[in-house]
Short mmCIF file of C-alpha atoms in Angstrom, two decimals:
data_model
loop_
_atom_site.label_atom_id
_atom_site.label_comp_id
_atom_site.label_asym_id
_atom_site.label_seq_id
_atom_site.Cartn_x
_atom_site.Cartn_y
_atom_site.Cartn_z
CA MET H 275 -0.04 0.05 -0.05
CA TRP H 276 1.22 3.57 -0.90
CA GLU H 277 1.19 6.58 1.58
CA VAL H 278 -0.64 9.66 0.57
CA HIS H 279 0.93 13.06 1.41
CA GLY H 280 -0.10 16.50 0.72
CA SER H 281 1.26 19.87 0.37
CA GLN H 282 0.58 22.77 2.90
CA ARG H 283 -1.76 24.29 0.38
CA VAL H 284 -3.77 21.07 0.37
CA ALA H 285 -3.96 20.81 4.07
CA LYS H 286 -5.38 24.42 4.32
CA SER H 287 -7.92 23.69 1.67
CA LEU H 288 -9.02 20.42 3.29
CA ALA H 289 -9.33 22.19 6.69
CA ARG H 290 -11.93 24.64 5.18
CA TYR H 291 -14.27 21.52 3.95
CA GLY H 292 -17.01 20.39 5.98
CA ARG H 293 -17.27 17.00 7.42
CA GLU H 294 -19.30 15.49 4.46
CA LEU H 295 -17.12 16.85 1.98
CA ALA H 296 -13.99 15.72 4.01
CA ASP H 297 -15.36 12.20 4.11
CA CYS H 298 -15.59 12.02 0.29
CA TYR H 299 -12.00 13.18 0.13
CA ASP H 300 -10.94 10.53 2.71
CA LYS H 301 -12.57 7.86 0.67
CA ALA H 302 -10.59 9.11 -2.44
CA PHE H 303 -7.40 9.17 -0.51
CA ALA H 304 -7.91 5.56 0.48
CA LYS H 305 -8.45 4.66 -3.04
CA LEU H 306 -5.28 6.26 -4.19
CA ALA H 307 -3.33 4.44 -1.39
CA ASP H 308 -4.61 1.07 -2.78
CA ARG H 309 -4.57 2.07 -6.53
CA PRO H 310 -2.17 5.02 -7.06
CA ARG H 311 -2.92 5.00 -11.01
CA ALA H 312 -6.59 5.31 -10.41
CA GLY H 313 -6.48 8.85 -11.85
CA LYS H 314 -5.96 9.87 -15.41
CA PRO H 315 -2.74 11.52 -16.61
CA LEU H 316 -3.13 15.32 -17.14
CA LYS H 317 -2.26 16.40 -20.65
CA GLY H 318 0.37 19.04 -20.73
CA TYR H 319 1.49 18.40 -17.06
CA GLU H 320 4.04 15.67 -17.22
CA GLY H 321 3.73 13.36 -14.12
CA LEU H 322 0.47 14.87 -12.93
CA TYR H 323 -2.81 12.77 -12.60
CA SER H 324 -6.45 13.81 -11.90
CA LEU H 325 -8.80 11.74 -9.82
CA PRO H 326 -12.41 12.73 -9.80
CA VAL H 327 -14.18 13.03 -6.37
CA THR H 328 -17.98 12.86 -6.30
CA THR H 329 -19.45 15.05 -3.59
CA PRO H 330 -22.94 16.06 -2.62
CA GLY H 331 -22.11 19.71 -3.74
CA GLY H 332 -20.70 18.69 -7.14
CA GLU H 333 -17.53 17.20 -8.83
CA HIS H 334 -14.16 17.86 -7.25
CA ARG H 335 -10.76 16.83 -8.31
CA ILE H 336 -7.59 15.60 -6.71
CA ILE H 337 -4.40 16.61 -8.72
CA TYR H 338 -1.45 14.54 -7.64
CA GLN H 339 1.98 13.07 -8.71
CA LEU H 340 3.58 9.62 -7.94
CA LYS H 341 6.81 8.97 -6.25
CA PRO H 342 7.20 5.32 -7.03
CA GLU H 343 10.65 5.03 -5.31
CA ASP H 344 9.09 5.97 -2.09
CA LYS H 345 5.53 4.54 -2.74
CA VAL H 346 4.15 7.99 -2.13
CA VAL H 347 1.10 9.70 -3.83
CA TYR H 348 1.84 13.30 -3.30
CA VAL H 349 -1.31 15.57 -3.47
CA VAL H 350 -0.72 18.85 -5.10
CA LEU H 351 -4.18 20.40 -5.35
CA THR H 352 -7.64 19.61 -4.36
CA GLY H 353 -10.80 21.72 -5.23
CA PRO H 354 -14.10 21.99 -7.26
CA ARG H 355 -13.77 20.70 -10.88
CA GLU H 356 -14.76 24.06 -12.37
CA GLU H 357 -11.92 25.80 -10.49
CA ILE H 358 -9.01 23.37 -10.23
CA TYR H 359 -7.86 23.43 -13.85
CA GLU H 360 -7.65 27.28 -13.81
CA ILE H 361 -5.67 27.14 -10.58
CA LEU H 362 -3.53 24.61 -12.16
CA ARG H 363 -2.95 26.68 -15.22
CA ARG H 364 -1.84 29.58 -13.15
CA SER H 365 0.46 27.64 -10.88
CA SER H 366 4.08 26.95 -11.63
CA LEU H 367 3.42 22.99 -11.86
CA LYS H 368 3.77 22.91 -15.65
#
């Protein structure tokens, strides 16, 4: 099983979510720990993957990268689908 780690930015955004939304993310993180390649590779962003997270309020995404040498899934961004790709475009992750 892989470990799931996240950036400081991810920790802050997850802390703002309510319990119901946090539970949806917890299930998705557990899925990534079991199957790290469950997400789809992101076009134009080498080494980054996107995993959909279905929530009561709509679709969210987890953007992550794999560190196979350490068996770590490193979560880079989380957020609503309609916002996450714009945030990614503005970031320095390309």
